[in-house]
PDB file of C-alpha atoms in Angstrom:
ATOM      1  CA  MET A   1     158.495 107.449 157.646  1.00  0.00           C
ATOM      2  CA  THR A   2     158.728 104.298 155.507  1.00  0.00           C
ATOM      3  CA  LEU A   3     156.419 103.211 152.727  1.00  0.00           C
ATOM      4  CA  THR A   4     155.014 100.479 154.941  1.00  0.00           C
ATOM      5  CA  ASP A   5     154.212 102.986 157.685  1.00  0.00           C
ATOM      6  CA  THR A   6     152.056 105.171 155.359  1.00  0.00           C
ATOM      7  CA  ARG A   7     150.034 102.200 154.250  1.00  0.00           C
ATOM      8  CA  VAL A   8     148.867 101.331 157.797  1.00  0.00           C
ATOM      9  CA  ASP A   9     146.148 104.059 157.712  1.00  0.00           C
ATOM     10  CA  ASP A  10     145.499 104.040 153.956  1.00  0.00           C
ATOM     11  CA  SER A  11     141.843 104.814 153.372  1.00  0.00           C
ATOM     12  CA  TYR A  12     142.207 104.523 149.580  1.00  0.00           C
ATOM     13  CA  PRO A  13     144.284 101.469 148.708  1.00  0.00           C
ATOM     14  CA  THR A  14     145.060 101.150 144.995  1.00  0.00           C
ATOM     15  CA  ARG A  15     147.488  99.572 142.506  1.00  0.00           C
ATOM     16  CA  ILE A  16     146.417  96.287 143.997  1.00  0.00           C
ATOM     17  CA  THR A  17     147.037  92.664 142.859  1.00  0.00           C
ATOM     18  CA  GLY A  18     143.498  91.445 143.288  1.00  0.00           C
ATOM     19  CA  LYS A  19     140.241  92.578 141.658  1.00  0.00           C
ATOM     20  CA  PRO A  20     139.696  96.347 142.005  1.00  0.00           C
ATOM     21  CA  VAL A  21     136.523  97.539 143.714  1.00  0.00           C
ATOM     22  CA  HIS A  22     134.722 100.846 144.235  1.00  0.00           C
ATOM     23  CA  LEU A  23     135.282 102.335 147.624  1.00  0.00           C
ATOM     24  CA  PRO A  24     133.064 105.039 149.241  1.00  0.00           C
ATOM     25  CA  ARG A  25     134.780 108.348 149.884  1.00  0.00           C
ATOM     26  CA  THR A  26     135.281 109.052 153.561  1.00  0.00           C
ATOM     27  CA  HIS A  27     136.076 112.703 153.259  1.00  0.00           C
ATOM     28  CA  PRO A  28     133.913 115.743 152.276  1.00  0.00           C
ATOM     29  CA  THR A  29     134.261 117.518 148.950  1.00  0.00           C
ATOM     30  CA  VAL A  30     133.729 120.976 150.425  1.00  0.00           C
ATOM     31  CA  TRP A  31     135.528 121.755 153.684  1.00  0.00           C
ATOM     32  CA  GLY A  32     134.692 125.458 154.056  1.00  0.00           C
ATOM     33  CA  ALA A  33     131.511 127.539 154.430  1.00  0.00           C
ATOM     34  CA  GLU A  34     129.928 130.573 152.757  1.00  0.00           C
ATOM     35  CA  ALA A  35     131.646 132.958 155.186  1.00  0.00           C
ATOM     36  CA  ASP A  36     135.068 131.709 154.111  1.00  0.00           C
ATOM     37  CA  GLY A  37     135.143 133.041 150.582  1.00  0.00           C
ATOM     38  CA  PRO A  38     133.323 134.348 147.482  1.00  0.00           C
ATOM     39  CA  MET A  39     131.155 131.278 146.754  1.00  0.00           C
ATOM     40  CA  ASP A  40     127.648 131.404 148.165  1.00  0.00           C
ATOM     41  CA  ALA A  41     126.008 128.560 150.104  1.00  0.00           C
ATOM     42  CA  ALA A  42     124.104 127.239 147.075  1.00  0.00           C
ATOM     43  CA  THR A  43     127.220 127.111 144.931  1.00  0.00           C
ATOM     44  CA  LEU A  44     129.102 125.286 147.710  1.00  0.00           C
ATOM     45  CA  ALA A  45     126.240 122.806 148.122  1.00  0.00           C
ATOM     46  CA  ASN A  46     126.204 122.179 144.381  1.00  0.00           C
ATOM     47  CA  HIS A  47     129.981 121.681 144.368  1.00  0.00           C
ATOM     48  CA  GLU A  48     129.656 119.141 147.241  1.00  0.00           C
ATOM     49  CA  THR A  49     127.053 117.252 145.237  1.00  0.00           C
ATOM     50  CA  ARG A  50     128.495 117.449 141.731  1.00  0.00           C
ATOM     51  CA  GLY A  51     132.209 117.792 142.465  1.00  0.00           C
ATOM     52  CA  TYR A  52     132.739 120.743 140.150  1.00  0.00           C
ATOM     53  CA  THR A  53     131.875 124.416 139.624  1.00  0.00           C
ATOM     54  CA  VAL A  54     132.075 126.575 136.483  1.00  0.00           C
ATOM     55  CA  VAL A  55     133.002 130.261 136.941  1.00  0.00           C
ATOM     56  CA  ASP A  56     132.278 132.246 133.795  1.00  0.00           C
ATOM     57  CA  GLN A  57     134.538 135.166 132.878  1.00  0.00           C
ATOM     58  CA  LEU A  58     137.025 134.631 135.662  1.00  0.00           C
ATOM     59  CA  LEU A  59     139.546 136.420 133.403  1.00  0.00           C
ATOM     60  CA  SER A  60     138.854 139.426 131.238  1.00  0.00           C
ATOM     61  CA  PRO A  61     139.542 139.306 127.505  1.00  0.00           C
ATOM     62  CA  GLY A  62     142.642 141.403 127.985  1.00  0.00           C
ATOM     63  CA  GLU A  63     143.956 138.988 130.649  1.00  0.00           C
ATOM     64  CA  VAL A  64     143.196 136.036 128.397  1.00  0.00           C
ATOM     65  CA  GLN A  65     145.304 137.569 125.632  1.00  0.00           C
ATOM     66  CA  ALA A  66     148.165 138.244 128.022  1.00  0.00           C
ATOM     67  CA  TYR A  67     148.195 134.664 129.266  1.00  0.00           C
ATOM     68  CA  TRP A  68     147.863 133.321 125.744  1.00  0.00           C
ATOM     69  CA  GLN A  69     150.941 135.216 124.747  1.00  0.00           C
ATOM     70  CA  GLU A  70     152.712 133.779 127.797  1.00  0.00           C
ATOM     71  CA  LEU A  71     151.802 130.270 126.661  1.00  0.00           C
ATOM     72  CA  VAL A  72     153.244 130.978 123.206  1.00  0.00           C
ATOM     73  CA  ARG A  73     156.453 132.329 124.812  1.00  0.00           C
ATOM     74  CA  MET A  74     156.833 129.282 127.053  1.00  0.00           C
ATOM     75  CA  SER A  75     156.348 126.793 124.247  1.00  0.00           C
ATOM     76  CA  SER A  76     158.847 128.407 121.875  1.00  0.00           C
ATOM     77  CA  GLY A  77     162.574 127.581 121.752  1.00  0.00           C
ATOM     78  CA  ASP A  78     164.564 124.461 122.465  1.00  0.00           C
ATOM     79  CA  HIS A  79     163.156 122.373 125.299  1.00  0.00           C
ATOM     80  CA  SER A  80     165.453 119.359 124.915  1.00  0.00           C
ATOM     81  CA  GLY A  81     166.543 118.014 128.267  1.00  0.00           C
ATOM     82  CA  ASP A  82     163.872 119.917 130.240  1.00  0.00           C
ATOM     83  CA  GLU A  83     161.794 117.297 132.074  1.00  0.00           C
ATOM     84  CA  ARG A  84     159.119 119.888 132.771  1.00  0.00           C
ATOM     85  CA  VAL A  85     158.165 120.031 129.115  1.00  0.00           C
ATOM     86  CA  ILE A  86     156.050 117.082 127.964  1.00  0.00           C
ATOM     87  CA  THR A  87     155.709 116.456 124.238  1.00  0.00           C
ATOM     88  CA  GLU A  88     153.166 114.567 122.186  1.00  0.00           C
ATOM     89  CA  ALA A  89     154.190 110.900 121.726  1.00  0.00           C
ATOM     90  CA  LYS A  90     153.528 110.941 117.977  1.00  0.00           C
ATOM     91  CA  THR A  91     154.230 114.497 116.809  1.00  0.00           C
ATOM     92  CA  GLY A  92     156.844 115.761 119.299  1.00  0.00           C
ATOM     93  CA  GLU A  93     154.888 118.994 119.812  1.00  0.00           C
ATOM     94  CA  VAL A  94     154.553 120.522 123.264  1.00  0.00           C
ATOM     95  CA  ARG A  95     151.715 118.817 125.191  1.00  0.00           C
ATOM     96  CA  SER A  96     152.174 120.288 128.660  1.00  0.00           C
ATOM     97  CA  ILE A  97     154.652 122.352 130.588  1.00  0.00           C
ATOM     98  CA  PHE A  98     154.798 121.783 134.376  1.00  0.00           C
ATOM     99  CA  ASP A  99     155.855 123.935 137.357  1.00  0.00           C
ATOM    100  CA  VAL A 100     154.799 127.115 135.531  1.00  0.00           C
ATOM    101  CA  HIS A 101     154.001 129.043 138.715  1.00  0.00           C
ATOM    102  CA  GLU A 102     157.775 128.903 139.406  1.00  0.00           C
ATOM    103  CA  THR A 103     158.901 129.909 135.863  1.00  0.00           C
ATOM    104  CA  SER A 104     156.269 132.459 134.876  1.00  0.00           C
ATOM    105  CA  GLU A 105     155.776 135.674 136.800  1.00  0.00           C
ATOM    106  CA  LEU A 106     152.302 136.050 135.346  1.00  0.00           C
ATOM    107  CA  ILE A 107     151.184 132.635 136.526  1.00  0.00           C
ATOM    108  CA  ALA A 108     152.870 133.179 139.874  1.00  0.00           C
ATOM    109  CA  GLU A 109     150.620 136.258 140.315  1.00  0.00           C
ATOM    110  CA  LEU A 110     147.580 134.273 139.078  1.00  0.00           C
ATOM    111  CA  VAL A 111     147.858 131.598 141.801  1.00  0.00           C
ATOM    112  CA  ARG A 112     147.723 134.420 144.407  1.00  0.00           C
ATOM    113  CA  ASP A 113     144.959 136.399 142.735  1.00  0.00           C
ATOM    114  CA  PRO A 114     141.989 136.611 145.158  1.00  0.00           C
ATOM    115  CA  ARG A 115     139.633 135.368 142.396  1.00  0.00           C
ATOM    116  CA  VAL A 116     141.580 132.123 142.398  1.00  0.00           C
ATOM    117  CA  LEU A 117     143.193 131.769 145.821  1.00  0.00           C
ATOM    118  CA  ASP A 118     140.094 132.642 147.861  1.00  0.00           C
ATOM    119  CA  ARG A 119     137.998 130.024 146.090  1.00  0.00           C
ATOM    120  CA  ALA A 120     140.653 127.386 146.724  1.00  0.00           C
ATOM    121  CA  ARG A 121     140.845 128.255 150.417  1.00  0.00           C
ATOM    122  CA  GLN A 122     137.054 128.241 150.714  1.00  0.00           C
ATOM    123  CA  ILE A 123     136.555 124.813 149.062  1.00  0.00           C
ATOM    124  CA  LEU A 124     139.357 123.224 151.046  1.00  0.00           C
ATOM    125  CA  GLY A 125     138.568 125.034 154.305  1.00  0.00           C
ATOM    126  CA  SER A 126     142.256 125.899 155.068  1.00  0.00           C
ATOM    127  CA  GLU A 127     145.349 127.575 153.851  1.00  0.00           C
ATOM    128  CA  VAL A 128     146.564 126.069 150.597  1.00  0.00           C
ATOM    129  CA  TYR A 129     149.725 125.544 148.525  1.00  0.00           C
ATOM    130  CA  ILE A 130     150.354 124.529 144.929  1.00  0.00           C
ATOM    131  CA  HIS A 131     150.587 120.768 144.490  1.00  0.00           C
ATOM    132  CA  GLN A 132     150.960 121.070 140.714  1.00  0.00           C
ATOM    133  CA  SER A 133     150.793 123.737 138.006  1.00  0.00           C
ATOM    134  CA  ARG A 134     150.961 123.332 134.255  1.00  0.00           C
ATOM    135  CA  VAL A 135     149.785 124.730 130.921  1.00  0.00           C
ATOM    136  CA  ASN A 136     148.163 122.353 128.482  1.00  0.00           C
ATOM    137  CA  TYR A 137     148.298 122.748 124.718  1.00  0.00           C
ATOM    138  CA  MET A 138     145.797 120.940 122.525  1.00  0.00           C
ATOM    139  CA  PRO A 139     146.415 122.173 119.032  1.00  0.00           C
ATOM    140  CA  GLY A 140     143.827 121.851 116.257  1.00  0.00           C
ATOM    141  CA  PHE A 141     143.722 118.643 114.141  1.00  0.00           C
ATOM    142  CA  LYS A 142     146.318 116.729 116.196  1.00  0.00           C
ATOM    143  CA  GLY A 143     145.794 117.393 119.880  1.00  0.00           C
ATOM    144  CA  THR A 144     145.438 114.170 121.836  1.00  0.00           C
ATOM    145  CA  GLY A 145     143.100 113.769 124.800  1.00  0.00           C
ATOM    146  CA  PHE A 146     143.416 112.269 128.264  1.00  0.00           C
ATOM    147  CA  TYR A 147     141.809 108.963 129.083  1.00  0.00           C
ATOM    148  CA  TRP A 148     139.304 108.713 131.935  1.00  0.00           C
ATOM    149  CA  HIS A 149     141.012 108.936 135.321  1.00  0.00           C
ATOM    150  CA  SER A 150     140.835 110.285 138.852  1.00  0.00           C
ATOM    151  CA  ASP A 151     143.750 112.624 139.594  1.00  0.00           C
ATOM    152  CA  PHE A 152     143.678 111.652 143.250  1.00  0.00           C
ATOM    153  CA  GLU A 153     144.398 107.985 142.415  1.00  0.00           C
ATOM    154  CA  THR A 154     147.754 108.996 140.961  1.00  0.00           C
ATOM    155  CA  TRP A 155     148.464 111.691 143.530  1.00  0.00           C
ATOM    156  CA  HIS A 156     147.720 109.199 146.323  1.00  0.00           C
ATOM    157  CA  ALA A 157     149.604 106.260 144.847  1.00  0.00           C
ATOM    158  CA  GLU A 158     152.613 108.078 143.446  1.00  0.00           C
ATOM    159  CA  ASP A 159     152.879 111.365 145.382  1.00  0.00           C
ATOM    160  CA  GLY A 160     151.669 110.294 148.835  1.00  0.00           C
ATOM    161  CA  MET A 161     148.625 112.618 149.079  1.00  0.00           C
ATOM    162  CA  PRO A 162     146.754 111.153 152.110  1.00  0.00           C
ATOM    163  CA  ALA A 163     143.202 112.372 151.316  1.00  0.00           C
ATOM    164  CA  PRO A 164     141.290 113.914 148.426  1.00  0.00           C
ATOM    165  CA  ARG A 165     141.431 117.380 150.022  1.00  0.00           C
ATOM    166  CA  ALA A 166     142.715 119.009 146.865  1.00  0.00           C
ATOM    167  CA  VAL A 167     140.948 120.962 144.116  1.00  0.00           C
ATOM    168  CA  SER A 168     141.947 121.798 140.519  1.00  0.00           C
ATOM    169  CA  CYS A 169     141.297 124.961 138.580  1.00  0.00           C
ATOM    170  CA  SER A 170     141.351 124.748 134.861  1.00  0.00           C
ATOM    171  CA  ILE A 171     141.269 128.215 133.233  1.00  0.00           C
ATOM    172  CA  ALA A 172     140.387 128.263 129.549  1.00  0.00           C
ATOM    173  CA  LEU A 173     142.530 130.445 127.302  1.00  0.00           C
ATOM    174  CA  THR A 174     140.627 129.405 124.170  1.00  0.00           C
ATOM    175  CA  ASP A 175     136.935 128.851 123.649  1.00  0.00           C
ATOM    176  CA  ASN A 176     135.817 125.379 124.779  1.00  0.00           C
ATOM    177  CA  TYR A 177     133.333 123.860 122.345  1.00  0.00           C
ATOM    178  CA  PRO A 178     131.598 120.499 122.621  1.00  0.00           C
ATOM    179  CA  PHE A 179     133.723 119.344 119.682  1.00  0.00           C
ATOM    180  CA  ASN A 180     137.345 120.471 120.280  1.00  0.00           C
ATOM    181  CA  GLY A 181     138.308 118.056 123.027  1.00  0.00           C
ATOM    182  CA  GLY A 182     136.660 119.798 125.979  1.00  0.00           C
ATOM    183  CA  LEU A 183     136.972 118.156 129.398  1.00  0.00           C
ATOM    184  CA  MET A 184     134.268 115.657 130.354  1.00  0.00           C
ATOM    185  CA  VAL A 185     133.400 115.020 133.977  1.00  0.00           C
ATOM    186  CA  MET A 186     131.132 112.530 135.771  1.00  0.00           C
ATOM    187  CA  PRO A 187     129.196 114.689 138.229  1.00  0.00           C
ATOM    188  CA  GLY A 188     129.080 113.172 141.656  1.00  0.00           C
ATOM    189  CA  SER A 189     131.753 110.558 140.896  1.00  0.00           C
ATOM    190  CA  GLN A 190     134.066 112.150 143.446  1.00  0.00           C
ATOM    191  CA  ARG A 191     132.082 110.218 146.061  1.00  0.00           C
ATOM    192  CA  THR A 192     133.480 106.899 144.702  1.00  0.00           C
ATOM    193  CA  PHE A 193     137.154 105.966 144.798  1.00  0.00           C
ATOM    194  CA  VAL A 194     137.927 103.492 141.967  1.00  0.00           C
ATOM    195  CA  GLN A 195     140.766 101.160 142.795  1.00  0.00           C
ATOM    196  CA  CYS A 196     143.212 100.305 139.979  1.00  0.00           C
ATOM    197  CA  ALA A 197     145.157  97.130 139.421  1.00  0.00           C
ATOM    198  CA  GLY A 198     148.875  96.631 138.800  1.00  0.00           C
ATOM    199  CA  GLU A 199     152.118  97.759 140.299  1.00  0.00           C
ATOM    200  CA  THR A 200     153.566 101.193 139.622  1.00  0.00           C
ATOM    201  CA  PRO A 201     156.547 100.932 137.255  1.00  0.00           C
ATOM    202  CA  GLU A 202     159.756 102.728 138.188  1.00  0.00           C
ATOM    203  CA  ASP A 203     159.794 106.312 136.859  1.00  0.00           C
ATOM    204  CA  ASN A 204     156.232 105.809 135.617  1.00  0.00           C
ATOM    205  CA  TYR A 205     155.737 109.559 135.294  1.00  0.00           C
ATOM    206  CA  LYS A 206     158.073 109.638 132.247  1.00  0.00           C
ATOM    207  CA  SER A 207     155.593 107.692 130.146  1.00  0.00           C
ATOM    208  CA  SER A 208     152.307 108.418 131.955  1.00  0.00           C
ATOM    209  CA  LEU A 209     152.449 112.176 131.302  1.00  0.00           C
ATOM    210  CA  LYS A 210     152.390 111.346 127.536  1.00  0.00           C
ATOM    211  CA  GLU A 211     149.879 108.510 127.787  1.00  0.00           C
ATOM    212  CA  GLN A 212     148.650 107.124 131.046  1.00  0.00           C
ATOM    213  CA  ARG A 213     148.506 103.322 131.139  1.00  0.00           C
ATOM    214  CA  VAL A 214     148.786 102.578 134.891  1.00  0.00           C
ATOM    215  CA  GLY A 215     146.286 103.990 137.383  1.00  0.00           C
ATOM    216  CA  VAL A 216     143.383 104.167 134.980  1.00  0.00           C
ATOM    217  CA  PRO A 217     140.000 102.468 135.544  1.00  0.00           C
ATOM    218  CA  SER A 218     138.777  99.598 133.446  1.00  0.00           C
ATOM    219  CA  GLU A 219     136.191  99.963 130.780  1.00  0.00           C
ATOM    220  CA  ASP A 220     133.760  98.135 133.041  1.00  0.00           C
ATOM    221  CA  ASP A 221     134.491 100.694 135.774  1.00  0.00           C
ATOM    222  CA  ILE A 222     133.846 103.573 133.381  1.00  0.00           C
ATOM    223  CA  THR A 223     130.635 101.996 132.137  1.00  0.00           C
ATOM    224  CA  ALA A 224     129.318 101.541 135.672  1.00  0.00           C
ATOM    225  CA  LEU A 225     130.229 105.070 136.739  1.00  0.00           C
ATOM    226  CA  ALA A 226     128.689 106.591 133.611  1.00  0.00           C
ATOM    227  CA  ALA A 227     125.468 104.690 134.250  1.00  0.00           C
ATOM    228  CA  GLU A 228     125.329 105.967 137.804  1.00  0.00           C
ATOM    229  CA  TYR A 229     126.513 109.540 137.401  1.00  0.00           C
ATOM    230  CA  GLY A 230     126.256 110.485 133.713  1.00  0.00           C
ATOM    231  CA  ILE A 231     128.665 112.714 131.879  1.00  0.00           C
ATOM    232  CA  ASP A 232     128.848 116.495 131.650  1.00  0.00           C
ATOM    233  CA  GLN A 233     131.221 118.521 129.512  1.00  0.00           C
ATOM    234  CA  PHE A 234     132.934 121.867 130.245  1.00  0.00           C
ATOM    235  CA  THR A 235     132.181 124.344 127.556  1.00  0.00           C
ATOM    236  CA  GLY A 236     132.566 128.107 127.608  1.00  0.00           C
ATOM    237  CA  GLN A 237     134.356 131.156 126.404  1.00  0.00           C
ATOM    238  CA  ALA A 238     137.986 131.821 126.952  1.00  0.00           C
ATOM    239  CA  GLY A 239     138.508 133.225 130.471  1.00  0.00           C
ATOM    240  CA  SER A 240     136.061 130.831 132.098  1.00  0.00           C
ATOM    241  CA  ALA A 241     137.245 128.395 134.757  1.00  0.00           C
ATOM    242  CA  LEU A 242     136.344 124.901 135.875  1.00  0.00           C
ATOM    243  CA  TRP A 243     136.931 124.035 139.499  1.00  0.00           C
ATOM    244  CA  PHE A 244     136.806 120.302 140.115  1.00  0.00           C
ATOM    245  CA  ASP A 245     137.514 117.877 142.939  1.00  0.00           C
ATOM    246  CA  SER A 246     140.662 115.809 142.840  1.00  0.00           C
ATOM    247  CA  ASN A 247     138.703 112.517 142.801  1.00  0.00           C
ATOM    248  CA  VAL A 248     136.189 113.412 140.064  1.00  0.00           C
ATOM    249  CA  MET A 249     136.393 110.978 137.128  1.00  0.00           C
ATOM    250  CA  HIS A 250     137.261 113.027 134.024  1.00  0.00           C
ATOM    251  CA  GLY A 251     138.860 112.800 130.600  1.00  0.00           C
ATOM    252  CA  SER A 252     138.964 114.412 127.201  1.00  0.00           C
ATOM    253  CA  SER A 253     138.867 113.208 123.588  1.00  0.00           C
ATOM    254  CA  ASN A 254     141.236 114.084 120.728  1.00  0.00           C
ATOM    255  CA  ASN A 255     140.875 117.397 118.986  1.00  0.00           C
ATOM    256  CA  ILE A 256     140.422 116.853 115.254  1.00  0.00           C
ATOM    257  CA  THR A 257     138.855 120.304 114.665  1.00  0.00           C
ATOM    258  CA  PRO A 258     140.778 123.434 113.521  1.00  0.00           C
ATOM    259  CA  TYR A 259     140.174 125.051 116.883  1.00  0.00           C
ATOM    260  CA  PRO A 260     142.880 124.690 119.571  1.00  0.00           C
ATOM    261  CA  ARG A 261     142.103 124.204 123.196  1.00  0.00           C
ATOM    262  CA  SER A 262     144.613 125.443 125.731  1.00  0.00           C
ATOM    263  CA  ASN A 263     144.369 126.051 129.424  1.00  0.00           C
ATOM    264  CA  ILE A 264     146.191 126.878 132.635  1.00  0.00           C
ATOM    265  CA  PHE A 265     145.863 124.135 135.162  1.00  0.00           C
ATOM    266  CA  LEU A 266     146.391 124.833 138.886  1.00  0.00           C
ATOM    267  CA  VAL A 267     146.105 122.296 141.677  1.00  0.00           C
ATOM    268  CA  PHE A 268     145.691 123.506 145.220  1.00  0.00           C
ATOM    269  CA  ASN A 269     146.186 121.165 148.180  1.00  0.00           C
ATOM    270  CA  SER A 270     145.326 121.824 151.800  1.00  0.00           C
ATOM    271  CA  VAL A 271     148.296 122.483 154.047  1.00  0.00           C
ATOM    272  CA  GLU A 272     146.623 120.017 156.379  1.00  0.00           C
ATOM    273  CA  ASN A 273     146.920 117.381 153.649  1.00  0.00           C
ATOM    274  CA  ALA A 274     150.675 117.635 152.958  1.00  0.00           C
ATOM    275  CA  LEU A 275     152.323 114.780 151.006  1.00  0.00           C
ATOM    276  CA  ARG A 276     153.819 111.793 152.667  1.00  0.00           C
ATOM    277  CA  GLU A 277     155.707 108.841 151.180  1.00  0.00           C
ATOM    278  CA  PRO A 278     153.894 107.324 148.179  1.00  0.00           C
ATOM    279  CA  PHE A 279     151.208 104.792 149.012  1.00  0.00           C
ATOM    280  CA  ALA A 280     151.838 102.608 145.956  1.00  0.00           C
ATOM    281  CA  ALA A 281     155.184 103.521 144.361  1.00  0.00           C
ATOM    282  CA  ILE A 282     158.786 103.022 145.335  1.00  0.00           C
ATOM    283  CA  GLU A 283     159.786 106.665 145.088  1.00  0.00           C
ATOM    284  CA  PRO A 284     157.772 109.930 144.929  1.00  0.00           C
ATOM    285  CA  ARG A 285     157.533 111.789 141.681  1.00  0.00           C
ATOM    286  CA  PRO A 286     159.760 114.854 141.135  1.00  0.00           C
ATOM    287  CA  ALA A 287     158.828 118.127 142.743  1.00  0.00           C
ATOM    288  CA  PHE A 288     157.999 119.784 139.487  1.00  0.00           C
ATOM    289  CA  ILE A 289     155.044 117.410 139.165  1.00  0.00           C
ATOM    290  CA  ALA A 290     154.164 117.098 142.870  1.00  0.00           C
ATOM    291  CA  GLY A 291     155.204 119.979 145.055  1.00  0.00           C
ATOM    292  CA  ARG A 292     156.335 118.963 148.501  1.00  0.00           C
ATOM    293  CA  ASP A 293     156.711 122.454 149.946  1.00  0.00           C
ATOM    294  CA  SER A 294     153.483 123.020 151.871  1.00  0.00           C
ATOM    295  CA  THR A 295     154.184 126.565 152.811  1.00  0.00           C
ATOM    296  CA  PRO A 296     150.825 128.441 152.604  1.00  0.00           C
ATOM    297  CA  LEU A 297     150.326 130.779 149.634  1.00  0.00           C
ATOM    298  CA  SER A 298     150.046 134.450 150.499  1.00  0.00           C
ATOM    299  CA  ARG A 299     148.754 137.304 148.368  1.00  0.00           C
TER     300      ARG A 299
END
């Protein structure tokens, strides 16, 4: 299938040359029902409306400690030449490590844990696979945030994800306060797809993973969305989890406090939404960023 072929039925055109507009979402946020998993009908309805769900104490304190030690292990040593390790543009410290479900036995077990996998299947209404996994490090004083963006815009444009039938699970391994760079989301914004202007540069992922410049909405877009949907912030103790839709507008600020903020980030995609050729890029991003093996996860 060629790049031109995939664009024929593109419901979410982006990286355009004209003036970007806001498009209505044509797909549901929740695809499953109460009988399909652990979330009750009210929680699912709220997720459909707001685009996110917080699960307190998903992990026990002992599990949090074990995963924290795993993050420390993964970030130590020499990472030169390893594309999966993303460093801070200014300090050179580890910012993110990708493909961690393939390199860490602990995280490989976590993606198949019923507390995680069953919720992913329920929200997406199908079997699922890992589109992306990573650990994020935001150290105290010098951790840099992520500008406002929709993940789906990038996954659609650069990975070839046809529809926003994917859900992310961010599991906090440190306490999330209102002041240490916690994730901000615009509740309900998943119902609006925000087009972005400009062509996708070759190998854009090499710079965008440090600081995203292409595929981000304008300040006018953010202002309009904030006026319509407002802004919530994910706060909670270590071990809590945030489930959020792939098209929810979200971002985080820099962390200038002494308190670090680190998390495990898992993206589940429906097997019925497998990647195609990119919709707005010459070549797809590497598999360590966008998994193309849609074999269903099993426990």
